[in-house]
Amino acid sequence: MLDISRIRKHPDEVEKKLQYREEAITLDRILELDERRRDLIGTVEDLKHEKNEASQQIGTLKKQGQHERANEIIKNMGSLSERIEELEDELNEVERELQEEIDVLPNLPHDSVPVSDDEEDKVIIDEYGERPEFDFELKNHLELGEELDLFKFDKASKIAGARFPFYYGDGAAIEMALINFMFFYQVNENSYTPVFPPYLANKRSYYTSGQLPKFEDDLYHVEKDGLYLNPTSESILANYYRDEILSGNDLPKKFVSFTTCFRREAGSYGEEERGLIRTHQFNKVELFRFVRGEESYTHFEELITDAESILQELELHYRKVTLPTCDLAQQSSKTVDLEVWIPTQGEYYEVSSISNCEDFQSRRGNMRYRPETDAKPEFMHTLNGSGLATSRLLVAILENNQKKDGSIELPNRLAEQLNRKELK
């Protein structure tokens, strides 16, 4: 959520930055409502002051025996009370509409984010390793999965519908090995606190994280219970300190979590709809940090390093890119993606998005800290990053490590987990 005082003081600057993300955004209505709100607050306060003075005057007049004059003032106070009530009703409506307008605004992009309305205008920061070369005809992960009996997509379709996964045999084993490796790597190597959060959360939680109210249609909603399935555990973890004030000495806080994630993923994507490239359900290890505002971009770089270390441990070729303004999530001020090479697709696919949300989520969730003892509370900054999402990661592992005979040579880290060097 954006700070209304910042909008009020620097409307042109804020509007310009917002239009980098969505050209149609305008702050005219917000500024109009904010001005009306402040006018109403002033008028109501003046009328209440007048009412209080009248009450005191009535008491004085009665003590002085001037009951007729006191009764006249009492009569006038009735209409004054009605006017205050009318204005307060209007104020409540103005504040409600103002909040609704602010709630759908995205976060302001950081100055270093490339400005573009084309998602392809991402900036490549770096590449790790070389694309593998093959001297035989490649098989995609579906073909490999069928030959090695790793997945049962027909069973998933029968049970849940299209674009749901069903890992089987060695497919299920390697999926669990990935999750286990990635989760405990961050605990043991990078000192993250392990957490295992709920998969469902209430409306307030998704408001805090930024999915609601604007993106409700993208979520799976359990209407009877008023709960939503998590699209990423970021949405859950962003609420951990909701409505709390921490000591500055308590920060930073670093969490690593695992959840299965659920997304509607509406639309048609051709080849992406097949197999594990784009599914309604997938598994993900998530990294999350609560930090001091002045330290957030240092933590941002650390978070990127923590996420990409997994890809390096798995010996995968990948690239690191900065997303343009048009491709930022609602809550993000800056996002860097890690993309793995999928050889049969001839494309890079994102397996991790690392984002600095600055104070956007903390304002929505009222999450603050005191920099020093007795200092005025400030809003924390929140950061998140996939560490990593397993589905496309598994595709990359299978396709990039396939051999001419159809077997898969496992990266050393997974070989250790599974106590075997290959799938065949």
Coordinates of C-alpha atoms in Angstrom, one line a residue:
M1 CA 0.0 0.0 0.0
L2 CA 1.3 3.4 -0.9
D3 CA 1.6 6.2 1.7
I4 CA -1.2 8.7 1.2
S5 CA 1.1 11.5 2.5
R6 CA 3.6 10.7 -0.2
I7 CA 0.9 10.8 -2.8
R8 CA -0.3 14.2 -1.5
K9 CA 3.1 15.8 -1.3
H10 CA 4.5 14.4 -4.6
P11 CA 1.5 13.6 -6.8
D12 CA 3.3 14.1 -10.2
E13 CA 6.3 12.0 -9.2
V14 CA 4.2 9.2 -7.8
E15 CA 1.8 9.2 -10.8
K16 CA 4.7 9.1 -13.3
K17 CA 6.2 6.1 -11.6
L18 CA 2.9 4.3 -11.4
Q19 CA 2.3 5.0 -15.1
Y20 CA 5.6 3.2 -15.8
R21 CA 3.7 0.1 -14.7
E22 CA 0.2 0.9 -16.0
E23 CA -0.1 3.8 -18.4
A24 CA -3.8 4.3 -17.5
I25 CA -3.2 5.0 -13.8
T26 CA -4.2 8.4 -12.6
L27 CA -4.2 9.9 -9.1
D28 CA -6.9 12.5 -9.8
R29 CA -9.7 10.7 -8.0
I30 CA -7.4 9.9 -5.0
L31 CA -6.3 13.5 -4.6
E32 CA -9.9 14.7 -4.9
L33 CA -11.1 12.2 -2.2
D34 CA -8.1 13.0 0.0
E35 CA -8.9 16.7 -0.1
R36 CA -12.6 16.1 0.6
R37 CA -11.7 13.8 3.5
R38 CA -9.4 16.5 5.1
D39 CA -12.1 19.1 4.6
L40 CA -14.7 16.9 6.2
I41 CA -12.4 16.1 9.1
G42 CA -11.8 19.8 9.7
T43 CA -15.5 20.6 9.6
V44 CA -16.6 17.8 11.9
E45 CA -13.9 18.7 14.4
D46 CA -15.1 22.4 14.3
L47 CA -18.7 21.3 14.8
K48 CA -17.8 19.0 17.7
H49 CA -15.8 21.8 19.3
E50 CA -18.9 24.1 18.9
K51 CA -21.0 21.4 20.4
N52 CA -18.7 21.0 23.4
E53 CA -18.7 24.7 24.0
A54 CA -22.5 24.7 23.9
S55 CA -22.7 21.9 26.4
Q56 CA -20.5 23.9 28.8
Q57 CA -22.6 27.0 28.2
I58 CA -25.8 25.1 29.0
G59 CA -24.3 24.0 32.3
T60 CA -23.3 27.5 33.2
L61 CA -26.7 29.0 32.2
K62 CA -28.6 26.4 34.3
K63 CA -26.4 27.2 37.3
Q64 CA -27.3 30.9 36.8
G65 CA -31.0 30.1 36.6
Q66 CA -31.2 31.1 32.9
H67 CA -33.3 28.0 31.9
E68 CA -35.0 29.5 29.0
R69 CA -31.7 30.5 27.3
A70 CA -30.3 27.1 28.1
N71 CA -33.3 25.4 26.5
E72 CA -32.8 27.4 23.3
I73 CA -29.2 26.2 23.1
I74 CA -30.3 22.6 23.7
K75 CA -32.8 22.9 20.8
N76 CA -30.1 24.2 18.5
M77 CA -27.8 21.4 19.6
G78 CA -30.2 18.9 18.1
S79 CA -29.7 20.2 14.6
L80 CA -26.0 20.5 15.3
S81 CA -25.8 16.8 16.2
E82 CA -27.7 15.8 13.1
R83 CA -25.3 17.8 11.0
I84 CA -22.3 16.1 12.6
E85 CA -23.9 12.7 12.0
E86 CA -24.5 13.5 8.3
L87 CA -21.0 14.7 7.8
E88 CA -19.5 11.7 9.6
D89 CA -21.5 9.4 7.4
E90 CA -20.1 11.2 4.3
L91 CA -16.6 11.0 5.8
N92 CA -16.9 7.3 6.3
E93 CA -18.0 6.9 2.7
V94 CA -15.2 9.1 1.4
E95 CA -12.6 7.2 3.5
R96 CA -14.0 3.9 2.2
E97 CA -13.7 4.9 -1.4
L98 CA -10.3 6.5 -0.9
Q99 CA -9.0 3.2 0.6
E100 CA -10.5 1.2 -2.3
E101 CA -8.7 3.5 -4.8
I102 CA -5.4 3.2 -2.9
D103 CA -5.7 -0.6 -2.4
V104 CA -5.6 -1.3 -6.2
L105 CA -2.5 0.8 -6.8
P106 CA 0.7 -1.3 -7.4
N107 CA 4.0 -0.6 -5.6
L108 CA 6.3 2.1 -7.0
P109 CA 9.1 0.7 -9.1
H110 CA 12.7 1.2 -7.9
D111 CA 14.7 3.7 -10.0
S112 CA 16.9 0.9 -11.3
V113 CA 14.0 -1.1 -12.8
P114 CA 13.9 -0.9 -16.7
V115 CA 10.9 1.0 -17.9
S116 CA 8.9 -0.8 -20.6
D117 CA 5.5 -2.0 -21.5
D118 CA 6.9 -5.2 -23.1
E119 CA 7.6 -8.2 -20.9
E120 CA 10.4 -9.2 -23.2
D121 CA 12.4 -6.1 -22.3
K122 CA 14.0 -7.8 -19.3
V123 CA 17.7 -7.0 -18.7
I124 CA 20.1 -9.9 -18.6
I125 CA 22.4 -9.4 -15.6
D126 CA 24.5 -12.5 -15.9
E127 CA 24.6 -16.2 -17.1
Y128 CA 26.0 -19.1 -15.2
G129 CA 27.7 -22.0 -17.0
E130 CA 27.3 -23.1 -20.6
R131 CA 24.3 -24.4 -22.4
P132 CA 24.8 -28.2 -22.7
E133 CA 25.4 -29.6 -26.2
F134 CA 23.9 -32.9 -27.4
D135 CA 24.9 -35.2 -30.2
F136 CA 21.6 -37.1 -30.3
E137 CA 17.9 -36.2 -30.7
L138 CA 16.6 -34.9 -27.4
K139 CA 13.5 -36.1 -25.6
N140 CA 11.3 -33.7 -23.7
H141 CA 10.4 -34.3 -20.1
L142 CA 7.1 -35.9 -21.0
E143 CA 8.8 -38.5 -23.2
L144 CA 11.5 -39.1 -20.6
G145 CA 8.8 -39.3 -17.9
E146 CA 6.8 -41.9 -19.9
E147 CA 9.9 -44.1 -20.6
L148 CA 11.1 -43.9 -17.0
D149 CA 7.6 -44.1 -15.5
L150 CA 8.0 -40.8 -13.6
F151 CA 4.6 -39.2 -14.0
K152 CA 0.9 -40.2 -14.3
F153 CA -0.7 -37.2 -15.9
D154 CA -3.7 -39.3 -17.1
K155 CA -4.4 -40.2 -13.5
A156 CA -4.1 -36.5 -12.4
S157 CA -6.5 -35.5 -15.2
K158 CA -9.0 -38.2 -14.1
I159 CA -8.8 -37.2 -10.4
A160 CA -8.5 -33.4 -10.6
G161 CA -8.6 -32.2 -14.2
A162 CA -6.1 -30.8 -16.7
R163 CA -2.8 -29.3 -15.6
F164 CA -2.4 -31.0 -12.3
P165 CA 0.7 -33.1 -11.7
F166 CA 0.9 -36.7 -10.5
Y167 CA 4.5 -37.7 -9.6
Y168 CA 5.1 -41.5 -9.5
G169 CA 7.9 -43.8 -8.5
D170 CA 11.3 -42.2 -9.2
G171 CA 9.5 -39.0 -10.2
A172 CA 8.0 -38.7 -6.7
A173 CA 11.3 -39.6 -5.1
I174 CA 13.3 -37.0 -7.1
E175 CA 10.7 -34.4 -6.3
M176 CA 10.9 -35.1 -2.6
A177 CA 14.7 -35.1 -2.8
L178 CA 14.7 -31.7 -4.4
I179 CA 12.4 -30.3 -1.7
N180 CA 14.5 -31.8 1.1
F181 CA 17.8 -30.6 -0.4
M182 CA 16.7 -27.0 -1.1
F183 CA 14.9 -26.6 2.3
F184 CA 17.8 -27.8 4.5
Y185 CA 20.5 -26.2 2.4
Q186 CA 19.0 -22.8 3.3
V187 CA 18.7 -23.8 7.0
N188 CA 22.3 -25.2 7.2
E189 CA 24.2 -23.0 4.8
N190 CA 22.4 -19.7 5.0
S191 CA 21.0 -19.7 8.5
Y192 CA 17.3 -19.4 7.6
T193 CA 14.7 -20.4 10.3
P194 CA 12.7 -23.3 9.0
V195 CA 8.9 -22.9 9.0
F196 CA 6.0 -25.0 7.7
P197 CA 3.0 -22.6 7.4
P198 CA -0.7 -23.3 6.6
Y199 CA -1.7 -23.8 3.0
L200 CA -4.8 -21.7 3.4
A201 CA -5.3 -18.1 4.7
N202 CA -8.1 -15.6 5.3
K203 CA -9.0 -12.5 3.3
R204 CA -7.0 -10.1 5.5
S205 CA -3.9 -12.2 4.9
Y206 CA -4.1 -11.9 1.1
Y207 CA -4.9 -8.2 1.4
T208 CA -1.6 -7.8 3.4
S209 CA 0.4 -9.8 0.8
G210 CA -1.1 -7.8 -2.1
Q211 CA -3.2 -10.4 -3.9
L212 CA -6.5 -8.9 -2.7
P213 CA -8.6 -7.1 -3.7
K214 CA -7.2 -6.8 -7.3
F215 CA -6.4 -10.4 -8.1
E216 CA -9.1 -12.4 -6.4
D217 CA -10.0 -14.2 -9.7
D218 CA -6.5 -15.7 -9.8
L219 CA -6.9 -17.4 -6.4
Y220 CA -8.6 -20.7 -5.5
H221 CA -11.3 -19.7 -3.0
V222 CA -12.9 -22.0 -0.4
E223 CA -16.0 -19.9 -0.2
K224 CA -17.7 -21.8 2.6
D225 CA -14.9 -21.1 5.0
G226 CA -13.8 -17.7 3.7
L227 CA -10.3 -19.1 3.0
Y228 CA -8.0 -19.0 0.0
L229 CA -5.4 -21.6 -1.1
N230 CA -1.9 -20.1 -1.2
P231 CA -0.5 -19.2 -4.7
T232 CA 2.9 -19.0 -2.9
S233 CA 3.9 -19.2 0.7
E234 CA 5.1 -15.5 0.4
S235 CA 1.4 -14.7 0.8
I236 CA 1.3 -16.5 4.1
L237 CA 4.7 -15.5 5.5
A238 CA 4.1 -11.8 4.7
N239 CA 1.5 -11.9 7.6
Y240 CA 3.8 -13.3 10.3
Y241 CA 4.3 -10.0 12.1
R242 CA 1.0 -8.5 11.1
D243 CA -0.2 -5.8 13.6
E244 CA 3.1 -6.2 15.6
I245 CA 5.9 -3.8 16.6
L246 CA 9.3 -5.4 16.9
S247 CA 12.5 -4.1 18.3
G248 CA 15.1 -3.0 15.7
N249 CA 17.4 -5.6 17.3
D250 CA 15.0 -8.3 16.3
L251 CA 15.7 -7.7 12.6
P252 CA 16.5 -9.1 10.2
K253 CA 14.3 -12.2 10.3
K254 CA 14.9 -14.9 7.7
F255 CA 12.4 -17.7 7.0
V256 CA 12.5 -20.7 4.7
S257 CA 9.3 -22.5 4.1
F258 CA 7.8 -25.3 2.0
T259 CA 4.3 -25.3 0.6
T260 CA 2.4 -26.8 -2.3
C261 CA 1.1 -23.7 -4.3
F262 CA -2.1 -23.3 -6.2
R263 CA -2.8 -21.0 -9.1
R264 CA -5.6 -20.8 -11.6
E265 CA -3.2 -19.8 -14.4
A266 CA -6.0 -18.8 -16.8
G267 CA -5.3 -18.6 -20.5
S268 CA -3.8 -20.8 -23.2
Y269 CA -0.1 -21.4 -23.5
G270 CA 0.3 -24.0 -26.2
E271 CA 3.1 -26.4 -25.4
E272 CA 3.4 -24.8 -21.9
E273 CA 0.1 -26.5 -20.9
R274 CA 1.6 -29.9 -21.3
G275 CA 3.4 -31.6 -18.4
L276 CA 5.1 -29.6 -15.7
I277 CA 5.9 -26.3 -17.4
R278 CA 2.7 -24.5 -16.3
T279 CA 0.4 -26.2 -13.8
H280 CA -2.3 -25.3 -11.3
Q281 CA -0.5 -27.0 -8.5
F282 CA 3.3 -27.1 -7.8
N283 CA 5.7 -27.3 -5.0
K284 CA 8.0 -24.5 -3.9
V285 CA 10.6 -23.7 -1.2
E286 CA 10.3 -20.0 -0.4
L287 CA 12.7 -17.6 1.2
F288 CA 11.3 -14.6 3.1
R289 CA 13.0 -11.7 5.0
F290 CA 11.7 -8.9 7.3
V291 CA 14.4 -6.2 7.4
R292 CA 15.2 -2.6 8.3
G293 CA 14.3 -0.2 5.4
E294 CA 17.8 1.2 5.0
E295 CA 19.2 -2.4 4.6
S296 CA 16.6 -3.9 2.3
Y297 CA 18.6 -3.7 -1.0
T298 CA 21.7 -5.3 0.7
H299 CA 19.4 -8.1 1.7
F300 CA 17.9 -8.2 -1.8
E301 CA 21.3 -9.0 -3.2
E302 CA 21.9 -11.6 -0.5
L303 CA 18.5 -13.2 -1.3
I304 CA 19.4 -13.5 -5.0
T305 CA 22.7 -15.2 -4.1
D306 CA 20.9 -17.6 -1.7
A307 CA 18.4 -18.6 -4.4
E308 CA 20.9 -19.0 -7.3
S309 CA 23.3 -21.1 -5.1
I310 CA 20.7 -23.9 -5.4
L311 CA 21.0 -23.8 -9.2
Q312 CA 24.8 -23.9 -9.0
E313 CA 24.7 -26.8 -6.6
L314 CA 22.5 -28.6 -9.1
E315 CA 25.0 -27.8 -11.9
L316 CA 22.4 -26.2 -14.1
H317 CA 22.9 -23.5 -16.7
Y318 CA 20.8 -20.4 -15.9
R319 CA 20.6 -16.7 -16.4
K320 CA 19.7 -13.9 -14.1
V321 CA 17.4 -11.1 -15.4
T322 CA 15.9 -7.9 -14.0
L323 CA 12.2 -7.6 -14.9
P324 CA 10.8 -4.5 -16.5
T325 CA 8.2 -2.3 -14.9
C326 CA 5.2 -3.9 -16.8
D327 CA 6.1 -7.4 -15.5
L328 CA 6.4 -6.6 -11.7
A329 CA 4.0 -8.2 -9.3
Q330 CA 1.5 -5.9 -7.6
Q331 CA 3.6 -5.8 -4.4
S332 CA 7.1 -5.7 -5.9
S333 CA 9.3 -2.6 -6.2
K334 CA 12.1 -4.6 -8.0
T335 CA 12.3 -8.2 -9.1
V336 CA 15.1 -10.3 -10.4
D337 CA 14.3 -13.7 -12.0
L338 CA 16.4 -16.8 -12.3
E339 CA 15.7 -18.7 -15.5
V340 CA 16.8 -22.2 -16.4
W341 CA 17.4 -23.4 -19.9
I342 CA 14.9 -25.9 -21.2
P343 CA 16.6 -27.4 -24.3
T344 CA 13.5 -29.0 -26.0
Q345 CA 11.7 -25.7 -25.7
G346 CA 14.7 -23.7 -26.8
E347 CA 13.8 -21.1 -24.1
Y348 CA 14.7 -20.0 -20.6
Y349 CA 12.0 -20.5 -17.9
E350 CA 11.7 -18.8 -14.6
V351 CA 12.3 -21.0 -11.5
S352 CA 12.7 -18.2 -9.0
S353 CA 11.5 -14.6 -8.7
I354 CA 13.3 -12.6 -6.0
S355 CA 11.5 -9.4 -5.0
N356 CA 11.9 -6.4 -2.7
C357 CA 8.5 -5.2 -1.7
E358 CA 10.0 -2.4 0.4
D359 CA 7.2 -1.2 2.9
F360 CA 4.2 -2.0 0.6
Q361 CA 3.1 -5.2 2.5
S362 CA 4.1 -3.8 5.9
R363 CA 1.8 -0.8 5.4
R364 CA -1.1 -3.1 4.5
G365 CA -0.3 -5.4 7.4
N366 CA 0.7 -2.7 9.9
M367 CA 4.1 -4.4 10.6
R368 CA 6.6 -2.0 12.2
Y369 CA 9.8 -1.9 14.3
R370 CA 11.5 0.6 16.6
P371 CA 14.9 1.5 15.2
E372 CA 16.0 2.5 18.7
T373 CA 14.4 2.2 22.2
D374 CA 11.5 4.6 22.5
A375 CA 12.0 5.7 18.8
K376 CA 8.9 6.2 16.6
P377 CA 8.0 2.9 14.9
E378 CA 8.9 2.5 11.2
F379 CA 7.5 0.1 8.7
M380 CA 9.6 -3.0 8.0
H381 CA 10.7 -3.9 4.5
T382 CA 9.7 -7.4 3.2
L383 CA 11.6 -9.5 0.6
N384 CA 10.8 -12.8 -0.9
G385 CA 12.3 -15.3 -3.3
S386 CA 11.6 -18.7 -4.6
G387 CA 14.3 -21.1 -3.4
L388 CA 13.1 -22.7 -5.8
A389 CA 9.9 -23.9 -7.5
T390 CA 10.4 -27.5 -8.3
S391 CA 8.3 -28.3 -11.4
R392 CA 10.3 -26.4 -14.0
L393 CA 13.4 -27.2 -12.1
L394 CA 12.7 -30.9 -12.5
V395 CA 12.1 -30.4 -16.2
A396 CA 15.5 -28.7 -16.5
I397 CA 17.2 -31.5 -14.6
L398 CA 15.7 -34.3 -16.7
E399 CA 16.2 -32.7 -20.0
N400 CA 19.7 -31.2 -19.5
N401 CA 21.0 -34.4 -17.9
Q402 CA 19.6 -37.0 -20.3
K403 CA 21.8 -39.5 -22.0
K404 CA 21.6 -41.1 -25.5
D405 CA 20.3 -44.3 -24.0
G406 CA 17.4 -42.5 -22.3
S407 CA 18.8 -42.6 -18.8
I408 CA 19.2 -39.5 -16.6
E409 CA 22.5 -38.7 -14.9
L410 CA 21.6 -37.1 -11.5
P411 CA 23.5 -34.0 -10.2
N412 CA 25.7 -34.9 -7.3
R413 CA 23.5 -33.2 -4.8
L414 CA 20.5 -35.3 -5.8
A415 CA 22.5 -38.5 -6.2
E416 CA 23.5 -38.0 -2.5
Q417 CA 19.8 -37.7 -1.5
L418 CA 18.6 -40.6 -3.6
N419 CA 21.7 -42.8 -3.0
R420 CA 22.0 -43.5 -6.7
K421 CA 23.7 -41.7 -9.7
E422 CA 21.1 -42.1 -12.4
L423 CA 17.5 -42.8 -13.4
K424 CA 17.0 -45.6 -15.9

